[in-house]
Structures are given as C-alpha cells and as structure tokens.
Amino acid sequence: VTDRHGLEGAKKGIEENADFLMRGQKAGWYGGMVGAHASFTLSDGTLNQLAELSAATQVGVHIHCAEAESDNDDALKRCGRRALGRLAENGILRPGTILVHCTHLTQEEIHKAYDAGCWIVHNPRSNMNNSVGYTCIEELARGRLALGTDGIDADLITESKVAFFKARDARAELPFDAPLRWLAGAAQLATESLGVPLGRLMEGSPADLVLVEYPQATPLTEDNLAGHWFFGLSPAHIHSVMVGGRWLVRNRRLADDKLYEELENARVVAAKVWQRVEKL
C-alpha cells in the first residue's frame, strides 16, 4: 500500500490486502501480512487504516522503516517525530509487525521496536546496492532479527554469506555463526506468522526439505558447520527441494516441466514491457 498513486490508489491497495488476508484465513492454508511501503509514501490517514486492518485481521504490518535517513527527515517534517516514532504514533508497531532495513534507527529506537514485539529484517545486499549505509547490526542482533533480500532474489544462502562478510568487514562483535542464527530467525518469524512449526525436522512439521550435494574436502561437523556454510556451500550445491511433501526441484530440475514454459513466456513478456518503458 502506498499513497504514491493518490488516495484512490491507496484505497485499492488496502482493499486488496483485506481480500487476500480474509480469503487466506478462511481457507486456512496460507497466511499474509498487511503490506505497506514506507512512512515517507504514506499519509497519517492511510497509516491509520493499515493499523485498523492489522488489528481486525490480527496480523502484523510489513513495512520498510528508516532504510535511508530521508525517511526520518520526511517523518520529522510531517509530525516532528522520526520514522519509527511516526509508525508507533499511528499504531503500526505491534506484535508480529516486520520492520524492514532499519538502517538508520538509533539503539533506543531498536529497543522500542523489539519491546513492541516487532521483527526486524536485515537486507545487507539491498542496503549495499542502494548505498544507504550499514545498520547498527550488533544492536539488531540482540533481538528478533531475520534475514531478507528485499526482492533482489530469493537466495538466502548468498544473503547470509554477504551478511557474514559485511559484519566481519565492519569488525562487528558478533558470534561467528551469527548470520545462521538470523536465518533461523526467518524460520521462527514464518512459524509465528503461519502457525506451523517450520525450520525443524520433527513430527508435525511440514515436509519442507532442501537436499544438497556438497563434496567436502574436510569433515563436516556440528562445530564447523558455519565455516562450511560461509566458505564452501553455495546455491549451486542444491540438488532437490521439497515443499509440503511435494518435490518442486528434483535432481536439479524443476519437477513441473510446465514451469519452464512459463519462464520462457515470462522472458517474452519482460522484453515487451521494456519496449514500452523505453517508449515512455
């Protein structure tokens, strides 16, 4: 949801969110959150409507927060508070809310977000790509922190490696395996949002599995798993993927051959879209 397309555009976005959430809760096999863009593209009225929808559906809000200092500057002009303070004032900070980036939050603001029951999602590659600076990672790591990609791709293995090297480069005082803990945080976040026990191999958990074919030159043990993960393992080692007991990737090929046709169609459509953009 954003006000960048006017109040009518924001209204349609809110209606789409409400429809998706209510259908999901009725069906019982998928979940969602109230999706918002960022403080600087949302009016107080729209923020209030998002908070009302969040309360009515009992889910958190997914929103970018203080990705750049300009988000704080805009909030100060609007209401005399920084971005996090503005979100708190409008009822967005609540248990289950996801605050994305948080690159320009103070330590005090980070504590406030965690005290409200929010999750914070760290996106190191996106932050680097947009040149918005490096977050206060040591303070973020004290609470409910997960890793995300901000849409660059769906590769959280690579994201965790970049998070590791970025933290090392910044000489952050963190446990060696900290980025793996943030990956586990992502599983815990999804567990809370969906109400199913993800991230564990145990009876009652969904059969979500990733099999890797990883030849090791040195033994792989519980003690050196993080070292293998950061310095050896890569997405190229993924052999098969199962979701909910159904193979999606098998022997490094998509299990449904029709998906290859859809990918080809997507490339054709993408070319047409770019042609239209160039004309504009």
Tab-separated table of C-alpha atoms in Angstrom:
chain	number	residue	atom	x	y	z
A	1	VAL	CA	0.000	0.000	0.000
A	2	THR	CA	1.267	3.461	-0.905
A	3	ASP	CA	-0.124	6.955	-1.458
A	4	ARG	CA	2.133	7.447	-4.482
A	5	HIS	CA	-0.888	6.756	-6.718
A	6	GLY	CA	-3.207	9.016	-4.725
A	7	LEU	CA	-5.768	8.202	-2.072
A	8	GLU	CA	-7.784	6.111	-4.539
A	9	GLY	CA	-4.697	4.004	-5.261
A	10	ALA	CA	-4.087	3.561	-1.529
A	11	LYS	CA	-7.729	2.553	-1.048
A	12	LYS	CA	-7.441	-0.137	-3.732
A	13	GLY	CA	-4.244	-1.425	-2.108
A	14	ILE	CA	-5.927	-1.691	1.286
A	15	GLU	CA	-8.911	-3.486	-0.259
A	16	GLU	CA	-6.574	-5.964	-1.974
A	17	ASN	CA	-4.783	-6.630	1.319
A	18	ALA	CA	-8.073	-7.169	3.157
A	19	ASP	CA	-9.376	-9.535	0.475
A	20	PHE	CA	-6.172	-11.604	0.461
A	21	LEU	CA	-5.998	-11.856	4.251
A	22	MET	CA	-9.638	-12.770	4.744
A	23	ARG	CA	-9.586	-15.409	1.981
A	24	GLY	CA	-6.396	-16.864	3.429
A	25	GLN	CA	-7.790	-17.061	6.932
A	26	LYS	CA	-10.941	-18.716	5.619
A	27	ALA	CA	-9.031	-21.238	3.500
A	28	GLY	CA	-6.584	-21.985	6.301
A	29	TRP	CA	-3.671	-22.987	4.060
A	30	TYR	CA	-1.802	-19.721	3.585
A	31	GLY	CA	-1.192	-16.573	5.569
A	32	GLY	CA	-0.235	-12.993	4.964
A	33	MET	CA	0.505	-9.632	6.493
A	34	VAL	CA	-0.707	-6.100	5.926
A	35	GLY	CA	1.732	-4.867	3.284
A	36	ALA	CA	2.843	-1.223	3.371
A	37	HIS	CA	5.637	0.554	1.517
A	38	ALA	CA	7.331	3.085	3.824
A	39	SER	CA	6.495	6.007	6.090
A	40	PHE	CA	7.510	8.620	3.517
A	41	THR	CA	4.902	7.401	0.972
A	42	LEU	CA	2.028	7.069	3.446
A	43	SER	CA	-0.283	9.700	4.907
A	44	ASP	CA	-1.453	9.541	8.517
A	45	GLY	CA	-4.903	8.557	7.291
A	46	THR	CA	-3.559	5.607	5.306
A	47	LEU	CA	-1.322	4.522	8.183
A	48	ASN	CA	-4.347	4.532	10.493
A	49	GLN	CA	-6.323	2.381	8.048
A	50	LEU	CA	-3.427	-0.058	7.843
A	51	ALA	CA	-3.306	-0.262	11.649
A	52	GLU	CA	-7.068	-0.873	11.762
A	53	LEU	CA	-6.805	-3.681	9.186
A	54	SER	CA	-3.902	-5.183	11.124
A	55	ALA	CA	-5.941	-5.196	14.327
A	56	ALA	CA	-9.047	-6.592	12.609
A	57	THR	CA	-7.164	-9.476	10.990
A	58	GLN	CA	-4.789	-9.976	13.939
A	59	VAL	CA	-1.659	-9.948	11.783
A	60	GLY	CA	1.355	-7.668	11.752
A	61	VAL	CA	2.292	-4.989	9.246
A	62	HIS	CA	5.174	-5.469	6.785
A	63	ILE	CA	6.822	-2.084	6.167
A	64	HIS	CA	10.174	-0.551	5.259
A	65	CYS	CA	11.484	1.591	8.103
A	66	ALA	CA	14.360	4.084	8.089
A	67	GLU	CA	16.030	2.491	5.077
A	68	ALA	CA	17.623	5.879	4.380
A	69	GLU	CA	17.960	8.972	6.553
A	70	SER	CA	15.492	10.702	4.219
A	71	ASP	CA	12.719	8.538	5.739
A	72	ASN	CA	13.463	10.068	9.140
A	73	ASP	CA	13.690	13.578	7.653
A	74	ASP	CA	10.287	13.194	5.994
A	75	ALA	CA	8.673	11.951	9.206
A	76	LEU	CA	10.144	14.864	11.163
A	77	LYS	CA	8.597	17.317	8.711
A	78	ARG	CA	5.221	15.585	8.908
A	79	CYS	CA	4.829	15.183	12.650
A	80	GLY	CA	8.004	16.145	14.490
A	81	ARG	CA	8.960	12.507	15.062
A	82	ARG	CA	11.412	10.224	13.285
A	83	ALA	CA	10.124	7.338	11.152
A	84	LEU	CA	9.805	4.784	13.962
A	85	GLY	CA	8.093	7.309	16.231
A	86	ARG	CA	5.602	8.137	13.479
A	87	LEU	CA	4.808	4.448	12.935
A	88	ALA	CA	4.339	3.988	16.683
A	89	GLU	CA	2.057	7.036	16.857
A	90	ASN	CA	-0.142	5.573	14.125
A	91	GLY	CA	-0.474	2.108	15.645
A	92	ILE	CA	1.860	0.206	13.310
A	93	LEU	CA	4.238	-1.107	15.992
A	94	ARG	CA	2.561	-4.266	17.274
A	95	PRO	CA	3.461	-7.923	17.852
A	96	GLY	CA	4.238	-9.624	14.556
A	97	THR	CA	4.995	-6.455	12.611
A	98	ILE	CA	8.050	-6.701	10.337
A	99	LEU	CA	10.250	-3.596	10.087
A	100	VAL	CA	12.467	-3.931	7.022
A	101	HIS	CA	16.006	-2.471	6.775
A	102	CYS	CA	16.089	-0.228	9.895
A	103	THR	CA	19.438	1.003	8.598
A	104	HIS	CA	19.017	4.395	10.294
A	105	LEU	CA	17.492	3.568	13.656
A	106	THR	CA	19.164	4.549	16.903
A	107	GLN	CA	19.853	1.984	19.622
A	108	GLU	CA	16.952	3.401	21.624
A	109	GLU	CA	14.613	3.038	18.640
A	110	ILE	CA	15.721	-0.555	18.070
A	111	HIS	CA	14.898	-1.370	21.699
A	112	LYS	CA	11.491	0.264	21.277
A	113	ALA	CA	10.742	-1.838	18.190
A	114	TYR	CA	11.697	-5.055	19.952
A	115	ASP	CA	9.777	-4.110	23.102
A	116	ALA	CA	6.676	-3.711	20.908
A	117	GLY	CA	7.070	-7.311	19.684
A	118	CYS	CA	8.251	-6.417	16.178
A	119	TRP	CA	10.646	-8.354	13.987
A	120	ILE	CA	13.458	-6.547	12.163
A	121	VAL	CA	14.683	-7.876	8.815
A	122	HIS	CA	18.267	-7.225	7.720
A	123	ASN	CA	18.911	-6.932	3.938
A	124	PRO	CA	22.668	-6.365	3.514
A	125	ARG	CA	22.818	-6.707	-0.293
A	126	SER	CA	19.920	-4.305	-0.827
A	127	ASN	CA	21.470	-1.817	1.602
A	128	MET	CA	24.758	-2.002	-0.293
A	129	ASN	CA	23.040	-1.774	-3.683
A	130	ASN	CA	21.118	1.356	-2.639
A	131	SER	CA	24.133	2.873	-0.843
A	132	VAL	CA	22.106	3.597	2.292
A	133	GLY	CA	24.835	2.652	4.761
A	134	TYR	CA	25.329	-0.133	7.283
A	135	THR	CA	22.904	-0.823	10.076
A	136	CYS	CA	23.683	-0.997	13.794
A	137	ILE	CA	23.996	-4.759	13.417
A	138	GLU	CA	25.282	-5.527	16.917
A	139	GLU	CA	22.215	-3.895	18.452
A	140	LEU	CA	19.831	-5.516	15.959
A	141	ALA	CA	21.335	-8.926	16.763
A	142	ARG	CA	20.165	-8.605	20.369
A	143	GLY	CA	16.522	-9.139	19.375
A	144	ARG	CA	14.122	-10.691	16.886
A	145	LEU	CA	16.288	-10.400	13.771
A	146	ALA	CA	15.823	-12.239	10.476
A	147	LEU	CA	17.461	-12.082	7.054
A	148	GLY	CA	15.728	-10.897	3.889
A	149	THR	CA	16.640	-9.988	0.316
A	150	ASP	CA	14.303	-7.027	-0.370
A	151	GLY	CA	13.382	-8.629	-3.678
A	152	ILE	CA	16.885	-8.750	-5.166
A	153	ASP	CA	16.325	-12.504	-5.492
A	154	ALA	CA	15.191	-15.431	-3.349
A	155	ASP	CA	18.702	-16.602	-2.429
A	156	LEU	CA	19.068	-16.510	1.338
A	157	ILE	CA	22.201	-18.656	1.236
A	158	THR	CA	24.046	-15.875	-0.590
A	159	GLU	CA	22.372	-13.260	1.629
A	160	SER	CA	23.709	-14.985	4.733
A	161	LYS	CA	27.230	-15.082	3.260
A	162	VAL	CA	27.131	-11.359	2.444
A	163	ALA	CA	25.799	-10.653	5.939
A	164	PHE	CA	28.745	-12.602	7.356
A	165	PHE	CA	31.429	-10.820	5.315
A	166	LYS	CA	29.843	-7.384	5.798
A	167	ALA	CA	29.832	-7.868	9.556
A	168	ARG	CA	33.432	-9.089	9.504
A	169	ASP	CA	34.466	-6.104	7.382
A	170	ALA	CA	32.797	-3.778	9.903
A	171	ARG	CA	34.561	-5.629	12.738
A	172	ALA	CA	31.221	-6.199	14.434
A	173	GLU	CA	31.462	-8.032	17.732
A	174	LEU	CA	29.216	-10.972	16.896
A	175	PRO	CA	29.372	-14.760	17.224
A	176	PHE	CA	31.000	-16.379	14.172
A	177	ASP	CA	27.744	-18.125	13.247
A	178	ALA	CA	25.502	-15.064	13.775
A	179	PRO	CA	24.101	-14.952	10.194
A	180	LEU	CA	22.982	-18.579	10.556
A	181	ARG	CA	21.072	-17.548	13.663
A	182	TRP	CA	19.381	-14.809	11.592
A	183	LEU	CA	18.393	-17.458	9.044
A	184	ALA	CA	16.869	-19.422	11.903
A	185	GLY	CA	15.130	-16.187	12.878
A	186	ALA	CA	13.487	-16.143	9.450
A	187	ALA	CA	12.120	-19.647	10.094
A	188	GLN	CA	10.854	-18.569	13.521
A	189	LEU	CA	9.204	-15.491	12.015
A	190	ALA	CA	7.398	-17.657	9.459
A	191	THR	CA	6.429	-20.123	12.204
A	192	GLU	CA	4.755	-17.346	14.177
A	193	SER	CA	3.061	-15.842	11.130
A	194	LEU	CA	1.711	-19.129	9.736
A	195	GLY	CA	1.137	-21.037	12.953
A	196	VAL	CA	3.095	-24.093	11.786
A	197	PRO	CA	6.465	-25.348	13.148
A	198	LEU	CA	8.946	-24.518	10.385
A	199	GLY	CA	12.723	-24.925	10.438
A	200	ARG	CA	12.811	-28.250	12.270
A	201	LEU	CA	12.881	-31.935	11.349
A	202	MET	CA	10.234	-33.265	13.726
A	203	GLU	CA	6.865	-34.945	13.682
A	204	GLY	CA	4.115	-32.434	12.948
A	205	SER	CA	6.317	-30.102	10.922
A	206	PRO	CA	5.641	-29.557	7.207
A	207	ALA	CA	7.819	-31.718	4.964
A	208	ASP	CA	9.895	-28.773	3.711
A	209	LEU	CA	13.357	-30.063	2.778
A	210	VAL	CA	16.373	-28.852	0.829
A	211	LEU	CA	18.849	-31.546	-0.199
A	212	VAL	CA	22.378	-30.502	-1.138
A	213	GLU	CA	25.108	-32.423	-2.914
A	214	TYR	CA	28.173	-30.958	-1.244
A	215	PRO	CA	31.531	-32.736	-1.644
A	216	GLN	CA	33.705	-31.962	1.372
A	217	ALA	CA	37.468	-31.743	1.426
A	218	THR	CA	37.366	-31.585	5.235
A	219	PRO	CA	34.967	-33.278	7.678
A	220	LEU	CA	31.607	-31.578	8.258
A	221	THR	CA	30.697	-31.459	11.956
A	222	GLU	CA	28.332	-29.574	14.194
A	223	ASP	CA	31.238	-27.407	15.342
A	224	ASN	CA	32.386	-26.335	11.863
A	225	LEU	CA	29.012	-26.154	10.080
A	226	ALA	CA	29.162	-22.334	9.942
A	227	GLY	CA	32.612	-22.420	8.348
A	228	HIS	CA	31.424	-24.841	5.666
A	229	TRP	CA	28.325	-22.693	5.131
A	230	PHE	CA	30.194	-19.402	4.658
A	231	PHE	CA	33.296	-20.674	2.846
A	232	GLY	CA	32.171	-23.802	0.999
A	233	LEU	CA	28.467	-24.319	0.440
A	234	SER	CA	26.703	-22.408	-2.366
A	235	PRO	CA	23.292	-22.441	-4.092
A	236	ALA	CA	24.940	-24.470	-6.883
A	237	HIS	CA	25.063	-27.412	-4.477
A	238	ILE	CA	21.257	-27.588	-4.149
A	239	HIS	CA	20.095	-30.935	-5.539
A	240	SER	CA	16.378	-31.144	-4.657
A	241	VAL	CA	13.700	-29.109	-2.895
A	242	MET	CA	10.521	-30.420	-1.272
A	243	VAL	CA	7.698	-28.176	-0.004
A	244	GLY	CA	4.828	-29.650	1.961
A	245	GLY	CA	5.806	-33.159	0.907
A	246	ARG	CA	5.843	-32.283	-2.795
A	247	TRP	CA	9.008	-32.135	-4.885
A	248	LEU	CA	9.438	-28.759	-6.582
A	249	VAL	CA	13.031	-29.377	-7.680
A	250	ARG	CA	14.326	-32.908	-8.270
A	251	ASN	CA	17.823	-33.757	-9.491
A	252	ARG	CA	18.459	-30.047	-10.181
A	253	ARG	CA	15.421	-29.736	-12.475
A	254	LEU	CA	12.026	-28.204	-11.827
A	255	ALA	CA	9.674	-31.085	-11.137
A	256	ASP	CA	6.907	-29.497	-13.232
A	257	ASP	CA	8.125	-29.109	-16.832
A	258	LYS	CA	5.327	-26.596	-17.484
A	259	LEU	CA	7.266	-24.125	-15.338
A	260	TYR	CA	9.991	-23.987	-17.996
A	261	GLU	CA	7.326	-22.882	-20.488
A	262	GLU	CA	6.178	-20.211	-18.032
A	263	LEU	CA	9.764	-18.971	-17.654
A	264	GLU	CA	10.080	-18.660	-21.421
A	265	ASN	CA	6.775	-16.777	-21.581
A	266	ALA	CA	7.998	-14.504	-18.804
A	267	ARG	CA	11.100	-13.598	-20.813
A	268	VAL	CA	8.941	-12.737	-23.841
A	269	VAL	CA	6.611	-10.569	-21.761
A	270	ALA	CA	9.553	-8.878	-19.998
A	271	ALA	CA	11.011	-7.847	-23.359
A	272	LYS	CA	7.680	-6.299	-24.361
A	273	VAL	CA	7.419	-4.433	-21.058
A	274	TRP	CA	10.886	-2.930	-21.509
A	275	GLN	CA	9.990	-1.860	-25.042
A	276	ARG	CA	7.003	0.037	-23.621
A	277	VAL	CA	9.176	1.595	-20.911
A	278	GLU	CA	11.715	2.789	-23.481
A	279	LYS	CA	8.948	4.475	-25.488
A	280	LEU	CA	7.764	6.273	-22.366
